[in-house]
Structure formats: C-alpha cells, structure tokens
C-alpha angles and dihedrals in degrees: 000000000000120000119256114271121260111265124232090252089055097044096094091043132206130289112258121234132176110237095196091225121140110222093165109227097340112098110224131180130194129211135166114265089231092051112134091231092052090051094046096046098035094233112181124202112275092022118141112241137181115234118201129198111171106304095343122097129189128184111216143165112253122222127188121235122206098180128092096243089092123056123229089245095049139086121200125209132211115234096263093045090050092052094046095050095043093213127155128226110284097014113145113242133180125225124203143157112281124239118274110262111234089190090071088072088069090059091052090049090053090051088057093051104267112137119238115257125206090252091053094048092045089055092049094046091050089057092043092051093050093049095247097127118083118227092250090061092043088054090052090052092051091046092050091052092048097041106039091021130210121271121220094271093048091049091053091046092051092048091050092047092051090051094046097053093056138051120288125209115218118198127194090210130105128231104025113186134190139171137205136186121207087222135209095125116108115233095010094142098153096136092073088058101036095053097056093041093052094040091049087057090058099259119129112237115169106183123199110190139185134240120238116284103171101354132082092251141005125207091258091051093053093044090049090065087060103035142352113283103179094098124150123220097271091051090046090052091051093052093047092047089051102039108013094240146043140186109213139156110263094215093086095052102066091220113152093349092176089066092061090054094048092048090055089059097037095058099065091040090055091206120153119218124168091200094056092043093051092047091047094053101039098040089061093044093049093044091049089057099250119157103177115043128183115197122198113211110191110200123202144122093266098030123099090258107051104185141030090240091055091047092050092050091049090047092054091051093048093050094045094047092045091052091051089054094047095256126133102225125186124179131201126196111221139180110283098172099093141031119269117231122352106271124081111187132052102279095034091052091047089054089055090052093051091048090056093045091048091047091234116184092238096044112135105264095202092058090047094049094046092050092048091051093050095043089048092053091051091050089052093046092056094043097250090121132023119248111292095014100081097089093053091051089049091049093052091048090054099040094047090056096245093118091053092049090049093048092051090048091051091049091049091048090051092055109291141315114273135198111240114247120253123222118244095217131050140167128194118221111206136198113271090212142002114273145093128308102242101165143028112183106221095198095046095047090051090047092051091050090052093048088053087059108272132172098012089051100052093202096052129095140077135297119208118216099185140049134214112285094020119136115232135189125227112283091011110146113264100175141344123223117215125199141157095228137036089234094057091046092051091047091056093045092050089052091051091050091055096048139064110277114287088212111033119208119196107211111240093239097042 
C-alpha cells in the first residue's frame, strides 16, 4: 500500500537539526507538539513516520518535545537517523505517515497458529532490513519465535530469507572454511589463532566477526587492536586472495543485515530461541560464502548453553539447517565452566593471542590447546589432514612459526600490524587467605572488565593470574584491573566490593 500523500501544511517541510542524541540503531526524530506538521498530520508521540530529504527516505520513531530548545518549524534527528538521511543543518525535510506493512499480517497469522512459510519470512525480513518495522513489532517477532518456537522447516526458511535479503559473497575457491563460537566465555579468542593456522596450511578461511554487544570484547574488537577491521567486500576479497584468510568486522559487508537488527531487539528481551540463533549464525556463514563450518558450543552453568542436552539439541538443529543450505556443519562441545586465556578486554585478549603465536614461555596454555583442537578439526573437515591427525598438523604450523608469519601477513594486508594499547591505570586484587581457587564467576569477571571501560576503551579490562584448582598464598595476585581513568577503575572496584568474589578462594583449613 502506498504511503499517504504529503499535506499542504507539510509541503514546505521542516528545518533539519541534529539533536546529538545516541539512540543506537533505532532512528528517532523530535518535533514540537504544537508543530504545524504534527497538527496537520495527527502525529502522536511514539508514532512511526517517514522522513524525506530529496530522494532519501528514513523511517523513524517520532517523539514530542515540550521545551524551547527546538523551534516549531524544526525537526531534530538522533545520531543514527541523521546519518541514515544524510541531511545537512537547515535542510527542508518532509514528514508523512509510512506505508502499511503487509508483512505484519504474517505475524498475526503465526499468533493464530499458522506456520511461517519462506514467502512470509522473506517479506518480513525485507521490511526488517529496510528499517520499516518498528521495535514493538520486532519484539513481537522475537517473542513469537521464542514462545511458540520455530520448527525445522521454519528455521530453514528463516535462514534462507535472511541470506536472500542481503548481499552474498561468492568465492571461486575450494574448500572455503569458517568457524563460529556461540560465545559467553570471557577471553575465548581462538579465532585470531585458528585463522592464521588454517590459512598457513593453504586453506581459505575468510572470517567476518562481530563487535561486543554484551561482552567485554568481541573478536573484531580484539583484532582491531592489532590491525584495521573495517574492510568492505572488495578489500576483504583482496586480502583473502593475497593471504588466504582475513579477520574483519562484518558490519561493512551487508551480509545478513536483518540479523543485526534482530540482535538489537533480542538483547534487552533476553529471550532464548534456538531457531533465531541457528538462523543468525548460519545466515551469515552462508552469505559470507563458507562451505565447511565448525561451530564451538561451550557448555557450562553460566555459559550461553547451560547443559549438554541443550547443546546436543542445538547441534542437531545447526547440522540439519546447514545441510539444507548446502553447508557442511560440524559442532564440538567444549568446556564452558572457566575463562579461556588470561586477558578479558580487547587489548588484553590480543596480547594473549600474540603470546601464543610467538610461542612465549608464559603464553596461556588453555587458549593454545583450544585453538589447536579447533584448527585441527577444520583441517580434518576440509581433507587437509586425516581423521585424528589435524591437531598435530595445527601444532606443527604453530610451533614452526608459520602461523605467526601468516598472522602478521594478514594484518599487513588489512592495513598494517599494530601494537595493542596499554591502560594507564591498574589495580591488583589479591587473595584474602591461603587456599585453593575453587570458583571464577564468568559473568562477574566480564562485568568487572566492562565497568573498567572495555570494550569501548580497547586497553581496559581484567587480567587473571590464577586458574581453577590452583593453590594460592595470602596476598598473592588473583587478577589485575586495567582502566584508562581513575574513575573507571574505582567504579569497577566498588562493584567488586559489593558482589560475591569474582575469584573465589577456599581457605586451606576451611
């Protein structure tokens, strides 16, 4: 259905202003309640509107302003709305009611028990990708998928739809490997090791990664401390053609763009849905051109996947959906009960990676072993090593220095190798008594690293000095907090003082 025409009162438009308000990915505009356009069009607060500047259109949520900071003939834009519209201060823009979304009928049908079809989900994902669906309707979609769930056919249909509404990278290379970790484990930065190991063995592995959303660091955040990651598809192709692998931020590639929108709404709802998770992972792998995909499923009481039964169910769905899309998917259940490596935060995790690549004596052995296991499985999947021999090939590649050379070459091809930044403030947390470390709270240690400034401050975070089961002496260092400012450091320490211990020590005589 076409949008309503622009009224005579709206014909001359409103003067555009930048409000300087961060509304994340949700475009928002602000007008006076007594604005002539509001009166003429009947815009209520929180209505969705279409804003037009020349040939550019943006759908945004409208809020009313009662203060005098905005004129009656002006419209102010949140940061993301301003960027999307590409207007300049003072430009005249029109505001009108948006078209009625026919795709919303498919949501209503699902509520009444009708399964989603590919055609229905393709229609919904088209509207999601183009920003036509308000957050309240996106929330209803996420709730439907979590509550009523998606059966196998619906999961495959959703994955296909998410791929088809975005760009797809086609490679003329065989094999084409990729990996993914479900996440939830602080410091688990295996991708930065697996990619150079696999690429050094002659297997193409272009890796598009995410930035942190709720964690202290994402793969792209850690890699960014070592090399540029904001590469577009042509630059990504150049790096892969030259070095056989890359580690880039997926936000510049426009692959499965609907997924990025859905994730923004899923996070605050905190609703788990295997169907949405499977579609999220595999739509990006398929769109990025992968053919062999290894998926790491950490299992633990405070990980994203809490039980072996849940991991096995998720694994079956991933393999079945991958097969339907022409992907060879293999999953591996791993230990999700403890952090991996020592650093938690972009630069600190990057330092762990470099220590492993450089075969430093104090390199974290758990990060090394986990990466070798994953790289070995990929090498076996693609036929580079026979079953059971992949890990040994990965170990030789690392220990002979070929993985380090490949990683440096990838960094140089992406724009140049960097030295990770170092925080200007730090504080050592020590053991209150002699004893044995019998607990490290994954959620608390990630929260403390974030309060110290990670991931926005790339140098901030926490470094663990002990592992589960290790015996410690009184006042022995347990962890060190790193921050850029005294205020951030104090904020994290105050939080720790008010919580259960991040690192729990059982006194030896308890």
